[in-house]
Amino acid sequence: MADVLVVGGSVADGRVKDLEVQLHGLGERTLDRDTAVAWMKDGHSFVPVHEGSRGPALLLLEVGDELFIRHQADGEAADALPPLG
């Protein structure tokens, strides 16, 4: 599976709205939350990039019967991204 570099994104009302990503050999593109969750379920690693450094991969956490995209495994029922860019 591929490392998907996350260089930007937005969260509103506890949900990722979009992620700006880079894939090796392809240009930058924007993914919606549903696509990001599907790719993560397929095994792709979403690696946040901040000031040129790669951070730990984002997590896909199940809280209750819902999935959340987070950078920390704290069990909160909301998406959360680290600093990006």
Coordinates of C-alpha atoms in Angstrom, one line a residue:
M1 CA 0.0 0.0 0.0
A2 CA 1.1 3.6 -0.6
D3 CA 2.1 6.3 1.8
V4 CA -0.3 9.2 1.1
L5 CA 1.4 12.5 2.3
V6 CA -1.1 14.8 3.9
V7 CA 0.0 18.4 3.3
G8 CA -3.2 20.3 4.2
G9 CA -6.8 19.8 5.1
S10 CA -9.8 21.2 7.0
V11 CA -12.0 20.0 9.8
A12 CA -15.4 21.5 10.6
D13 CA -18.0 20.3 13.1
G14 CA -15.7 17.4 14.2
R15 CA -15.4 16.0 10.7
V16 CA -12.6 16.2 8.1
K17 CA -14.0 18.2 5.1
D18 CA -11.1 17.6 2.8
L19 CA -7.4 16.5 2.8
E20 CA -4.8 17.9 0.4
V21 CA -2.6 14.9 -0.4
Q22 CA 0.5 14.0 -2.5
L23 CA 1.1 10.6 -3.9
H24 CA 4.5 9.5 -5.2
G25 CA 4.7 10.3 -8.9
L26 CA 1.4 12.1 -9.1
G27 CA 0.4 15.7 -8.4
E28 CA -1.3 17.1 -5.4
R29 CA -5.0 16.4 -5.1
T30 CA -7.8 16.9 -2.7
L31 CA -9.8 14.0 -1.2
D32 CA -13.1 14.1 0.6
R33 CA -13.6 12.4 4.0
D34 CA -15.3 9.3 2.5
T35 CA -12.5 8.7 0.1
A36 CA -9.9 9.1 2.8
V37 CA -11.7 6.7 5.1
A38 CA -12.1 4.1 2.2
W39 CA -8.3 4.4 1.4
M40 CA -7.3 4.0 5.0
K41 CA -9.6 0.9 5.3
D42 CA -7.8 -0.5 2.3
G43 CA -4.5 -0.1 4.1
H44 CA -3.0 3.1 2.8
S45 CA -1.0 5.2 5.3
F46 CA -2.0 8.8 5.6
V47 CA 1.3 10.6 6.7
P48 CA 1.0 14.2 7.8
V49 CA 3.7 16.6 6.7
H50 CA 4.5 19.7 8.7
E51 CA 7.4 22.1 7.8
G52 CA 8.9 19.4 5.6
S53 CA 8.9 16.7 8.3
R54 CA 6.8 13.5 8.2
G55 CA 4.8 12.8 11.3
P56 CA 3.3 9.5 12.5
A57 CA 0.5 8.2 10.3
L58 CA -3.0 9.3 11.0
L59 CA -5.2 6.7 12.7
L60 CA -8.6 5.4 11.7
L61 CA -10.4 4.9 15.1
E62 CA -13.7 3.2 15.7
V63 CA -15.7 4.9 18.5
G64 CA -19.1 3.3 19.0
D65 CA -20.1 2.3 15.5
E66 CA -18.4 5.3 13.7
L67 CA -15.0 5.7 12.3
F68 CA -12.8 8.8 12.9
I69 CA -9.6 10.2 11.4
R70 CA -7.3 11.3 14.2
H71 CA -3.7 11.9 15.0
Q72 CA -4.0 10.7 18.6
A73 CA -5.7 7.6 19.9
D74 CA -7.6 9.3 22.7
G75 CA -11.0 7.8 21.8
E76 CA -12.7 11.2 21.2
A77 CA -15.7 10.9 18.8
A78 CA -14.4 13.5 16.3
D79 CA -11.9 13.8 13.5
A80 CA -8.7 15.8 14.4
L81 CA -5.6 16.7 12.3
P82 CA -2.1 17.7 13.5
P83 CA -0.5 20.9 12.2
L84 CA 0.0 20.5 8.4
G85 CA 1.9 22.3 5.7

